[in-house]
Coordinates of N, CA, C and O in Angstrom, one line a residue:
X1 N 90.7 -30.3 182.7 CA 90.2 -31.4 182.0 C 90.3 -31.2 180.5 O 90.6 -32.1 179.7
X2 N 90.0 -30.0 180.1 CA 90.0 -29.7 178.6 C 91.4 -29.8 178.1 O 91.6 -30.3 177.0
X3 N 92.4 -29.4 178.9 CA 93.8 -29.5 178.5 C 94.2 -31.0 178.3 O 94.8 -31.4 177.4
X4 N 93.7 -31.8 179.3 CA 94.0 -33.3 179.3 C 93.5 -33.9 178.0 O 94.2 -34.7 177.3
X5 N 92.2 -33.6 177.6 CA 91.6 -34.1 176.4 C 92.4 -33.6 175.2 O 92.6 -34.4 174.3
X6 N 92.7 -32.4 175.1 CA 93.5 -31.8 174.0 C 94.8 -32.5 173.9 O 95.2 -32.9 172.8
X7 N 95.6 -32.7 175.0 CA 96.9 -33.3 174.9 C 96.7 -34.8 174.5 O 97.5 -35.3 173.7
X8 N 95.7 -35.5 175.0 CA 95.5 -36.9 174.6 C 95.2 -37.0 173.1 O 95.7 -37.9 172.5
X9 N 94.4 -36.1 172.6 CA 94.0 -36.1 171.2 C 95.3 -35.8 170.4 O 95.5 -36.5 169.3
X10 N 96.1 -34.9 170.8 CA 97.3 -34.5 170.1 C 98.3 -35.7 170.1 O 98.8 -36.1 169.0
X11 N 98.5 -36.4 171.2 CA 99.3 -37.6 171.3 C 98.8 -38.7 170.3 O 99.6 -39.3 169.6
X12 N 97.5 -39.0 170.4 CA 97.0 -40.0 169.6 C 97.1 -39.7 168.1 O 97.5 -40.5 167.3
X13 N 96.9 -38.4 167.7 CA 97.1 -38.0 166.3 C 98.5 -38.2 165.8 O 98.8 -38.7 164.8
X14 N 99.5 -37.7 166.7 CA 100.9 -37.9 166.4 C 101.3 -39.3 166.2 O 102.0 -39.7 165.3
X15 N 100.8 -40.2 167.2 CA 101.2 -41.6 167.2 C 100.6 -42.2 165.9 O 101.3 -43.0 165.2
X16 N 99.4 -41.9 165.5 CA 98.8 -42.5 164.3 C 99.5 -42.1 163.1 O 99.7 -42.9 162.2
X17 N 99.9 -40.8 163.0 CA 100.6 -40.3 161.9 C 102.0 -41.0 161.8 O 102.4 -41.4 160.7
X18 N 102.6 -41.1 162.9 CA 103.9 -41.8 163.0 C 103.8 -43.2 162.5 O 104.7 -43.7 161.8
X19 N 102.8 -43.9 162.9 CA 102.6 -45.3 162.5 C 102.4 -45.4 161.0 O 102.9 -46.3 160.3
X20 N 101.6 -44.4 160.4 CA 101.4 -44.4 159.0 C 102.7 -44.2 158.2 O 103.0 -44.8 157.2
X21 N 103.5 -43.3 158.8 CA 104.8 -43.0 158.1 C 105.8 -44.2 158.2 O 106.5 -44.5 157.3
X22 N 105.8 -44.9 159.4 CA 106.6 -46.1 159.6 C 106.1 -47.2 158.6 O 107.0 -47.8 158.0
X23 N 104.9 -47.4 158.5 CA 104.3 -48.4 157.5 C 104.8 -48.1 156.1 O 105.2 -48.9 155.4
X24 N 104.7 -46.8 155.7 CA 105.2 -46.4 154.4 C 106.7 -46.6 154.2 O 107.1 -47.1 153.2
X25 N 107.5 -46.3 155.2 CA 108.9 -46.5 155.2 C 109.2 -48.0 155.0 O 110.0 -48.4 154.2
X26 N 108.6 -48.9 155.8 CA 108.8 -50.3 155.8 C 108.4 -50.9 154.4 O 109.0 -51.8 153.9
X27 N 107.3 -50.4 153.9 CA 106.8 -50.8 152.6 C 107.8 -50.5 151.5 O 108.1 -51.2 150.6
X28 N 108.4 -49.3 151.6 CA 109.4 -48.8 150.6 C 110.7 -49.6 150.7 O 111.3 -50.0 149.7
X29 N 111.2 -49.9 152.0 CA 112.5 -50.5 152.2 C 112.5 -52.0 152.2 O 113.5 -52.7 151.9
X30 N 111.4 -52.6 152.5 CA 111.3 -54.1 152.7 C 110.5 -54.7 151.5 O 109.7 -54.1 150.9
X31 N 110.7 -56.0 151.3 CA 110.0 -56.7 150.3 C 108.9 -57.6 150.9 O 108.2 -58.3 150.1
X32 N 108.8 -57.7 152.2 CA 107.9 -58.6 152.9 C 108.2 -60.1 152.7 O 107.4 -60.9 152.7
X33 N 109.5 -60.3 152.4 CA 109.9 -61.7 152.1 C 109.9 -62.5 153.4 O 109.9 -63.7 153.4
X34 N 110.0 -61.8 154.5 CA 110.0 -62.4 155.9 C 108.7 -61.9 156.6 O 108.6 -60.6 156.7
X35 N 107.8 -62.7 157.0 CA 106.6 -62.2 157.6 C 106.8 -61.5 158.9 O 107.7 -61.8 159.7
X36 N 106.0 -60.4 159.1 CA 106.1 -59.6 160.3 C 105.4 -60.4 161.4 O 104.4 -61.1 161.2
X37 N 105.9 -60.1 162.6 CA 105.2 -60.4 163.9 C 105.1 -59.1 164.6 O 106.0 -58.3 164.7
X38 N 103.9 -58.8 165.1 CA 103.7 -57.5 165.8 C 104.3 -57.6 167.3 O 104.5 -58.7 167.8
X39 N 104.5 -56.5 167.9 CA 104.9 -56.4 169.2 C 103.9 -57.1 170.1 O 104.3 -57.9 171.0
X40 N 102.7 -56.8 169.9 CA 101.6 -57.5 170.8 C 101.6 -59.0 170.6 O 101.5 -59.7 171.6
X41 N 101.8 -59.5 169.4 CA 101.9 -60.9 169.2 C 103.1 -61.5 169.9 O 103.1 -62.6 170.4
X42 N 104.3 -60.8 169.8 CA 105.5 -61.3 170.4 C 105.3 -61.4 171.9 O 105.6 -62.4 172.6
X43 N 104.7 -60.4 172.5 CA 104.4 -60.3 173.9 C 103.5 -61.5 174.4 O 103.7 -62.0 175.5
X44 N 102.6 -61.9 173.6 CA 101.7 -62.9 174.0 C 102.1 -64.3 173.5 O 101.4 -65.3 173.7
X45 N 103.3 -64.4 172.8 CA 103.8 -65.7 172.3 C 104.0 -66.7 173.4 O 104.7 -66.4 174.4
X46 N 103.3 -67.8 173.3 CA 103.5 -68.8 174.4 C 104.4 -70.0 174.0 O 104.9 -70.7 174.8
X47 N 104.5 -70.2 172.7 CA 105.4 -71.3 172.2 C 106.8 -70.8 172.3 O 107.1 -69.6 172.4
X48 N 107.8 -71.7 172.4 CA 109.2 -71.3 172.5 C 109.6 -70.7 171.1 O 109.2 -71.1 170.1
X49 N 110.6 -69.8 171.2 CA 111.1 -69.2 170.1 C 112.5 -68.7 170.4 O 112.9 -68.6 171.6
X50 N 113.2 -68.4 169.3 CA 114.6 -67.8 169.5 C 114.5 -66.4 169.0 O 114.0 -66.1 167.9
X51 N 115.0 -65.4 169.8 CA 115.0 -64.0 169.5 C 116.4 -63.5 169.1 O 117.3 -63.7 169.9
X52 N 116.5 -63.0 167.9 CA 117.8 -62.6 167.4 C 117.8 -61.1 167.2 O 116.9 -60.5 166.6
X53 N 118.8 -60.4 167.7 CA 119.0 -58.9 167.6 C 120.0 -58.7 166.5 O 121.2 -59.1 166.6
X54 N 119.5 -58.2 165.4 CA 120.4 -58.0 164.2 C 121.1 -56.6 164.1 O 121.5 -56.2 163.1
X55 N 121.1 -55.9 165.3 CA 121.8 -54.6 165.3 C 123.3 -54.9 165.7 O 123.6 -56.0 166.0
X56 N 124.1 -53.9 165.6 CA 125.5 -54.1 165.9 C 125.7 -54.2 167.4 O 124.9 -53.8 168.2
X57 N 126.8 -54.8 167.9 CA 127.0 -55.1 169.3 C 126.9 -53.8 170.2 O 126.4 -53.9 171.3
X58 N 127.4 -52.7 169.7 CA 127.3 -51.5 170.6 C 125.8 -51.1 170.8 O 125.5 -50.6 171.8
X59 N 125.0 -51.3 169.8 CA 123.6 -51.0 170.0 C 123.0 -52.0 171.0 O 122.2 -51.6 171.9
X60 N 123.3 -53.3 170.8 CA 122.8 -54.3 171.7 C 123.3 -54.1 173.2 O 122.5 -54.3 174.1
X61 N 124.5 -53.6 173.4 CA 125.0 -53.4 174.7 C 124.2 -52.2 175.4 O 124.0 -52.3 176.6
X62 N 123.8 -51.3 174.6 CA 123.0 -50.1 175.2 C 121.7 -50.6 175.6 O 121.2 -50.3 176.7
X63 N 121.0 -51.4 174.8 CA 119.7 -52.0 175.1 C 119.3 -53.1 174.2 O 119.7 -53.1 173.0
X64 N 118.6 -54.0 174.7 CA 118.1 -55.1 173.9 C 116.8 -55.7 174.6 O 116.6 -55.4 175.8
X65 N 116.1 -56.5 173.9 CA 115.0 -57.2 174.4 C 115.5 -58.4 175.2 O 116.4 -59.1 174.7
X66 N 114.9 -58.7 176.3 CA 115.3 -59.8 177.2 C 115.4 -61.1 176.4 O 114.6 -61.4 175.6
X67 N 116.5 -61.8 176.7 CA 116.8 -63.1 176.1 C 117.2 -63.1 174.6 O 117.3 -64.2 174.0
X68 N 117.4 -61.9 174.1 CA 117.8 -61.9 172.7 C 119.3 -62.3 172.5 O 120.1 -62.1 173.5
X69 N 119.6 -62.8 171.4 CA 121.0 -63.1 171.0 C 121.5 -62.1 170.0 O 120.8 -61.9 169.0
X70 N 122.6 -61.5 170.3 CA 123.1 -60.5 169.3 C 123.8 -61.2 168.2 O 124.8 -62.0 168.4
X71 N 123.3 -61.0 167.0 CA 124.0 -61.6 165.8 C 124.6 -60.6 164.9 O 125.3 -61.0 163.9
X72 N 124.4 -59.3 165.2 CA 124.9 -58.3 164.3 C 124.4 -58.2 163.0 O 123.5 -59.0 162.6
X73 N 124.9 -57.3 162.2 CA 124.4 -57.1 160.8 C 125.6 -57.0 159.8 O 125.6 -57.8 158.9
X74 N 126.5 -56.1 160.1 CA 127.6 -55.8 159.1 C 128.4 -57.1 158.8 O 128.8 -57.3 157.7
X75 N 128.6 -57.9 159.9 CA 129.5 -59.1 159.7 C 128.7 -60.4 160.0 O 129.3 -61.4 160.4
X76 N 127.4 -60.3 159.8 CA 126.5 -61.5 160.1 C 127.0 -62.7 159.2 O 127.2 -62.5 158.0
X77 N 127.1 -63.8 159.9 CA 127.4 -65.1 159.2 C 126.6 -66.2 159.8 O 126.7 -66.5 161.0
X78 N 125.8 -66.8 159.0 CA 124.9 -67.9 159.5 C 125.7 -69.0 160.1 O 125.3 -69.5 161.2
X79 N 126.9 -69.3 159.6 CA 127.7 -70.4 160.1 C 128.1 -70.1 161.5 O 128.2 -71.0 162.4
X80 N 128.4 -68.9 161.9 CA 128.9 -68.5 163.2 C 127.8 -68.6 164.3 O 128.1 -68.7 165.5
X81 N 126.5 -68.6 163.9 CA 125.5 -68.7 164.9 C 124.7 -70.0 164.8 O 123.8 -70.3 165.6
X82 N 125.1 -70.9 163.9 CA 124.3 -72.1 163.7 C 124.3 -73.0 165.0 O 123.3 -73.8 165.2
X83 N 125.3 -72.9 165.8 CA 125.2 -73.6 167.1 C 124.1 -73.2 168.0 O 123.6 -74.0 168.8
X84 N 123.7 -72.0 167.9 CA 122.5 -71.5 168.7 C 121.2 -71.8 168.0 O 120.2 -71.6 168.6
X85 N 121.3 -72.2 166.7 CA 120.1 -72.5 165.9 C 120.1 -73.9 165.3 O 120.1 -74.0 164.1
X86 N 120.2 -74.9 166.1 CA 120.3 -76.3 165.5 C 119.1 -76.8 164.8 O 119.2 -77.6 163.9
X87 N 117.9 -76.3 165.2 CA 116.7 -76.8 164.6 C 116.2 -75.8 163.6 O 115.8 -74.7 163.9
X88 N 116.3 -76.2 162.3 CA 115.9 -75.3 161.2 C 114.4 -75.0 161.1 O 114.0 -74.2 160.4
X89 N 113.6 -75.8 161.9 CA 112.2 -75.5 162.0 C 111.7 -74.7 163.2 O 110.5 -74.4 163.4
X90 N 112.7 -74.4 164.1 CA 112.3 -73.6 165.3 C 111.8 -72.2 164.9 O 112.3 -71.6 163.9
X91 N 111.0 -71.7 165.7 CA 110.5 -70.3 165.5 C 111.6 -69.3 165.8 O 112.1 -69.3 166.9
X92 N 112.0 -68.5 164.8 CA 113.0 -67.5 165.0 C 112.4 -66.1 164.8 O 111.7 -65.9 163.7
X93 N 112.6 -65.2 165.7 CA 112.1 -63.8 165.5 C 113.3 -62.9 165.5 O 114.1 -63.0 166.4
X94 N 113.5 -62.2 164.4 CA 114.6 -61.3 164.3 C 114.1 -59.8 164.4 O 113.1 -59.5 163.9
X95 N 114.9 -59.0 165.1 CA 114.6 -57.6 165.2 C 115.8 -56.7 165.0 O 116.9 -57.2 165.2
X96 N 115.6 -55.5 164.7 CA 116.6 -54.5 164.6 C 116.0 -53.2 165.2 O 115.2 -53.3 166.1
X97 N 116.4 -52.0 164.7 CA 115.8 -50.8 165.2 C 114.4 -50.7 164.8 O 113.5 -50.4 165.7
X98 N 114.1 -50.8 163.5 CA 112.7 -50.6 163.1 C 112.2 -51.7 162.2 O 111.0 -51.8 161.9
X99 N 113.1 -52.6 161.7 CA 112.6 -53.8 160.9 C 113.2 -53.9 159.5 O 112.7 -54.7 158.7
X100 N 114.2 -53.1 159.2 CA 114.8 -53.2 157.9 C 116.0 -54.1 157.8 O 116.0 -55.1 157.0
X101 N 116.9 -53.9 158.7 CA 118.1 -54.8 158.8 C 117.7 -56.2 159.2 O 118.2 -57.2 158.6
X102 N 116.7 -56.3 160.0 CA 116.2 -57.7 160.4 C 115.6 -58.5 159.3 O 115.7 -59.7 159.2
X103 N 115.0 -57.8 158.3 CA 114.5 -58.5 157.1 C 115.7 -59.1 156.4 O 115.6 -60.2 155.9
X104 N 116.7 -58.3 156.2 CA 117.9 -58.8 155.5 C 118.5 -60.1 156.2 O 118.8 -61.1 155.5
X105 N 118.6 -60.0 157.5 CA 119.1 -61.2 158.3 C 118.1 -62.4 158.1 O 118.5 -63.5 158.0
X106 N 116.8 -62.1 158.2 CA 115.8 -63.1 158.0 C 115.9 -63.8 156.7 O 115.8 -65.0 156.6
X107 N 116.2 -63.0 155.7 CA 116.4 -63.6 154.3 C 117.6 -64.5 154.3 O 117.6 -65.6 153.6
X108 N 118.7 -64.1 154.9 CA 119.9 -65.0 155.0 C 119.6 -66.3 155.7 O 120.0 -67.4 155.3
X109 N 118.8 -66.2 156.8 CA 118.4 -67.4 157.5 C 117.5 -68.3 156.7 O 117.7 -69.5 156.7
X110 N 116.6 -67.7 156.0 CA 115.7 -68.5 155.1 C 116.5 -69.2 154.0 O 116.3 -70.3 153.7
X111 N 117.4 -68.5 153.4 CA 118.3 -69.0 152.4 C 119.1 -70.2 152.9 O 119.4 -71.1 152.2
X112 N 119.5 -70.1 154.2 CA 120.3 -71.2 154.8 C 119.4 -72.4 155.3 O 119.9 -73.4 155.8
X113 N 118.1 -72.3 155.0 CA 117.2 -73.4 155.3 C 116.3 -73.3 156.5 O 115.5 -74.2 156.8
X114 N 116.3 -72.2 157.2 CA 115.5 -72.0 158.3 C 114.1 -71.7 157.8 O 113.9 -70.8 156.9
X115 N 113.1 -72.4 158.4 CA 111.7 -72.3 157.8 C 110.7 -71.5 158.5 O 109.6 -71.2 158.0
X116 N 111.0 -71.0 159.7 CA 110.0 -70.4 160.5 C 110.6 -69.1 161.1 O 110.7 -68.9 162.3
X117 N 110.9 -68.2 160.2 CA 111.6 -66.9 160.5 C 110.6 -65.7 160.4 O 109.8 -65.7 159.4
X118 N 110.6 -64.9 161.4 CA 109.7 -63.7 161.5 C 110.5 -62.4 161.8 O 111.5 -62.5 162.4
X119 N 110.0 -61.3 161.3 CA 110.6 -60.0 161.5 C 109.7 -59.2 162.4 O 108.5 -59.0 162.2
X120 N 110.3 -58.7 163.5 CA 109.5 -57.9 164.5 C 109.2 -56.5 163.8 O 110.1 -55.7 163.6
X121 N 107.9 -56.3 163.6 CA 107.4 -55.1 163.0 C 107.8 -53.9 163.9 O 107.4 -53.8 165.0
X122 N 108.5 -52.9 163.3 CA 108.9 -51.7 164.1 C 110.1 -51.9 165.0 O 110.5 -51.0 165.6
X123 N 110.6 -53.1 165.1 CA 111.8 -53.4 165.8 C 111.8 -53.0 167.3 O 110.7 -52.9 167.9
X124 N 112.9 -52.8 167.9 CA 113.1 -52.5 169.3 C 112.4 -51.1 169.6 O 111.9 -50.9 170.7
X125 N 112.4 -50.2 168.6 CA 111.8 -48.9 168.8 C 110.3 -49.1 169.1 O 109.7 -48.5 170.0
X126 N 109.6 -49.9 168.3 CA 108.2 -50.1 168.5 C 108.0 -50.9 169.8 O 107.0 -50.6 170.5
X127 N 108.9 -51.8 170.1 CA 108.8 -52.5 171.4 C 108.8 -51.5 172.6 O 108.0 -51.6 173.5
X128 N 109.8 -50.6 172.5 CA 109.9 -49.6 173.6 C 108.7 -48.6 173.5 O 108.2 -48.1 174.6
X129 N 108.4 -48.1 172.3 CA 107.3 -47.2 172.2 C 106.0 -47.7 172.8 O 105.1 -46.9 173.2
X130 N 105.8 -49.0 172.8 CA 104.6 -49.6 173.4 C 104.8 -49.9 174.9 O 104.0 -50.6 175.5
X131 N 105.9 -49.3 175.5 CA 106.1 -49.4 176.9 C 106.7 -50.7 177.5 O 106.6 -50.9 178.7
X132 N 107.3 -51.4 176.6 CA 107.9 -52.7 177.0 C 109.4 -52.5 177.5 O 110.1 -51.6 177.0
X133 N 109.8 -53.3 178.4 CA 111.2 -53.1 179.0 C 112.3 -53.6 178.0 O 112.1 -54.5 177.2
X134 N 113.4 -52.9 178.2 CA 114.7 -53.3 177.5 C 115.8 -53.3 178.5 O 115.6 -52.7 179.6
X135 N 116.9 -54.0 178.2 CA 117.9 -54.3 179.2 C 119.3 -53.9 178.6 O 119.5 -54.1 177.4
X136 N 120.1 -53.5 179.5 CA 121.5 -53.1 179.1 C 122.4 -54.3 179.2 O 122.0 -55.5 179.4
X137 N 123.7 -54.1 179.0 CA 124.7 -55.2 178.9 C 124.8 -55.9 180.2 O 125.3 -57.1 180.3
X138 N 124.4 -55.3 181.3 CA 124.4 -56.0 182.6 C 123.0 -56.6 183.0 O 122.8 -57.0 184.1
X139 N 122.2 -56.7 182.0 CA 120.8 -57.3 182.1 C 120.0 -56.5 183.1 O 119.1 -57.1 183.8
X140 N 120.2 -55.2 183.2 CA 119.4 -54.3 184.1 C 118.5 -53.5 183.2 O 118.9 -53.1 182.1
X141 N 117.3 -53.3 183.6 CA 116.3 -52.6 182.8 C 116.8 -51.2 182.6 O 117.4 -50.6 183.6
X142 N 116.6 -50.6 181.4 CA 117.1 -49.3 181.1 C 116.1 -48.6 180.2 O 115.3 -49.2 179.6
X143 N 116.2 -47.3 180.2 CA 115.3 -46.5 179.3 C 116.2 -46.0 178.1 O 115.7 -45.4 177.2
X144 N 117.5 -46.4 178.1 CA 118.3 -46.0 177.0 C 118.1 -46.9 175.8 O 118.0 -48.1 175.9
X145 N 118.0 -46.3 174.6 CA 117.9 -47.1 173.4 C 118.9 -46.5 172.4 O 118.9 -45.3 172.1
X146 N 119.7 -47.3 171.8 CA 120.7 -46.9 170.8 C 119.9 -46.7 169.5 O 119.3 -47.7 169.0
X147 N 119.8 -45.5 169.0 CA 118.9 -45.2 167.9 C 119.7 -45.2 166.5 O 119.2 -44.7 165.5
X148 N 120.9 -45.7 166.5 CA 121.7 -45.9 165.3 C 122.3 -44.5 164.9 O 123.5 -44.4 164.7
X149 N 121.4 -43.5 164.7 CA 121.8 -42.2 164.3 C 120.8 -41.2 164.7 O 119.6 -41.6 165.0
X150 N 121.1 -39.9 164.6 CA 120.1 -38.9 165.0 C 118.9 -38.9 164.0 O 117.8 -38.9 164.5
X151 N 119.1 -39.0 162.7 CA 117.9 -39.1 161.9 C 116.9 -40.3 162.2 O 115.7 -40.1 162.2
X152 N 117.5 -41.4 162.5 CA 116.7 -42.6 162.8 C 116.0 -42.4 164.2 O 115.0 -43.1 164.5
X153 N 116.5 -41.6 165.0 CA 116.0 -41.4 166.4 C 114.5 -40.9 166.4 O 113.8 -41.0 167.4
X154 N 114.1 -40.3 165.3 CA 112.7 -39.8 165.2 C 111.7 -40.9 165.4 O 110.5 -40.6 165.7
X155 N 112.1 -42.2 165.1 CA 111.1 -43.3 165.2 C 110.9 -43.7 166.6 O 110.0 -44.5 166.9
X156 N 111.8 -43.3 167.5 CA 111.6 -43.7 168.9 C 110.9 -42.6 169.7 O 111.4 -41.4 169.7
X157 N 109.8 -42.9 170.2 CA 109.0 -41.8 170.9 C 109.0 -42.0 172.4 O 108.6 -41.1 173.2
X158 N 109.6 -43.1 173.0 CA 109.7 -43.3 174.4 C 111.1 -43.7 174.7 O 111.7 -44.5 173.9
X159 N 111.7 -43.3 175.8 CA 113.0 -43.7 176.2 C 114.0 -42.7 175.9 O 113.7 -41.6 175.3
X160 N 115.3 -42.9 176.3 CA 116.4 -42.0 176.1 C 117.1 -42.4 174.8 O 117.6 -43.5 174.7
X161 N 117.2 -41.5 173.9 CA 117.9 -41.7 172.6 C 119.4 -41.6 172.7 O 119.9 -40.6 173.1
X162 N 120.1 -42.7 172.4 CA 121.5 -42.7 172.4 C 122.0 -43.0 171.0 O 121.5 -43.9 170.3
X163 N 122.9 -42.2 170.5 CA 123.5 -42.5 169.2 C 124.9 -41.8 169.2 O 125.2 -40.9 170.0
X164 N 125.8 -42.3 168.4 CA 127.1 -41.7 168.3 C 127.7 -41.9 166.9 O 127.1 -42.4 166.0

């Protein structure tokens, strides 16, 4: 029992520390020009919304959140996806690995006239870290998460880290 309590306390401490470090990183890298939506809020969202994955196609193929549309990052072009986003007032939630690239894409959407754009706080890593499912290119549930690179993989605490 004592070991269980010690391990639980250690996990909680590491998770809290990791969250503080993530918050500091996002504060440093982002301008908060696109409001965040938390994983918990996304999970409980009842209104319709469009979910955009702003990671690269190889990341998306490894894993993505169900019903997400891959829009990429390096070659993102609002005009190429406008057919999927005809209503400029629709709720759009953009995510990436942890929330940095998705803010950039959110800003481009906002500049193009979209009015209800949100950035998933902590991205797909936070989604998976909180025990939520992700899906591969065949729409089968997977534990694999493309972590972009080895250094970025430190932000993923659950699942299999894939990078190349």
